[in-house]
Amino acid sequence: MDLNIFQNASEGAGKMKGRPLIIALDFPDGKEVDGFLKKLPDQKLYVKVGMELFYQEGPAIIHQLKSDGHDIFLDLKLHDIPQTVKQAMKGLAKLEVDLVNVHAAGGSAMMQAAIEGLESGTRAGAKRPDCIAVTQLTSTSESMLKHELLIDKSLNETVLHYAKSANESGLDGIVCSSLEVPEIYHHLKRSFKTITPGIRMAQDSVNDQVRVATPEKARELGSTAIVVGRSITKADDPLKVYLQMKNAWEGLPV
C-alpha cells in the first residue's frame, strides 16, 4: 500500500471541505431529525439526507438543515435515462446542497447528463454541488454480485471499472467501500473523491452491511470521507460516540 495515500487524499480533497465524517440522517421524518440533532448541540455537522427522509419531508428538510449551518449530502442515487437525470439534477442544484449522487450503472451518458444538469441549475456565482457515483452498495457481497446481479467480475474489478467510468464522465468521485480505496488510487488521482459508508466501531454490529471498516481503517486506507449511520444515530449518547468516531477518523486520541 502507498504509505502516502492518506496525506495525498487529504491534499487532493478538492471542493469538499476537509475530510468529513458524514452522519446519515436515516430517520422517517423531520421530527425525529430534530430530536436527534438536539443531542449534538453546537456541532456544525456534515449530514446525509437519503430517500427515506427526503421523500417524506422534501426540500423543506434541506432548507432547515442549511439554515442550521450544516453541510448536506443529498443521497438520492439517481438512475434513469440521461435526459430525466439531467432535468432532475437541474432542479436539485437549486437546493444548493454540497454533494449529490447517481448510480454508475446508469452509464457514462447519464453521468455526463447529471453534470450538465447541475451546471445549468446552479445559480450564477455559486459552486455547483459535487457529484459522485455509487459503484456497488456496501451491502453487496461477491455471492450477490455473481448469482443475483449476474456480474462475472470480482467486486474490486467492478468497482474499479465504475470508478474509471465516473472519472472519465467528469464526476467528482464515487461511493465505495473503504476496502476498495487503495486499488482505486492505484489507478486514479487522489483528487478523485472516495466517499465510504459501512463504517462501524470495532464492537458494533454490521447489521445489513457486508464490506465494513472502522474509522481508523478507513483513514489508513485513504478514504476522502466516511459516512456513519446507526453507530451514531442509535447510540445512547450520540454526541459521545460522534466525537469518538470523529477523533478516530482524524487520527486523534479516542
XYZ file of N, CA, C and O in Angstrom, residues 4 20 25 38 51 56 63 127 151 172 178 189 195:
52
model
N 1.771 7.073 1.500
C 1.407 8.481 1.413
C -0.044 8.688 1.006
O -0.489 9.810 0.778
N -14.518 14.971 5.740
C -15.574 14.944 6.745
C -16.035 13.549 7.167
O -15.925 12.577 6.426
N -28.627 10.723 8.265
C -29.876 11.000 8.975
C -30.969 10.074 8.448
O -31.925 10.503 7.790
N -30.751 17.692 18.462
C -30.697 18.345 19.769
C -29.725 17.636 20.717
O -29.282 18.232 21.702
N -33.191 8.813 0.808
C -34.530 8.691 0.252
C -35.613 8.643 1.323
O -36.675 9.262 1.179
N -40.264 11.967 2.469
C -41.295 12.372 3.418
C -41.344 13.890 3.609
O -42.417 14.480 3.708
N -33.764 22.916 3.476
C -33.733 24.328 3.881
C -33.479 24.454 5.378
O -32.718 25.334 5.819
N -21.146 27.671 -6.280
C -20.434 26.447 -6.624
C -21.450 25.335 -6.850
O -22.325 25.118 -6.021
N -23.031 -10.571 -12.579
C -21.783 -9.915 -12.966
C -20.645 -10.878 -12.684
O -20.452 -11.304 -11.546
N -17.006 13.891 -9.719
C -16.011 14.289 -8.731
C -15.507 13.130 -7.885
O -14.496 13.271 -7.183
N -14.467 1.312 1.899
C -13.085 1.701 2.202
C -12.093 0.652 1.720
O -10.953 0.975 1.358
N -6.257 9.571 -9.734
C -5.640 10.613 -8.928
C -6.308 10.732 -7.567
O -7.491 10.458 -7.418
N -16.035 8.380 -1.181
C -16.940 8.541 -0.046
C -17.335 7.139 0.393
O -17.907 6.372 -0.391
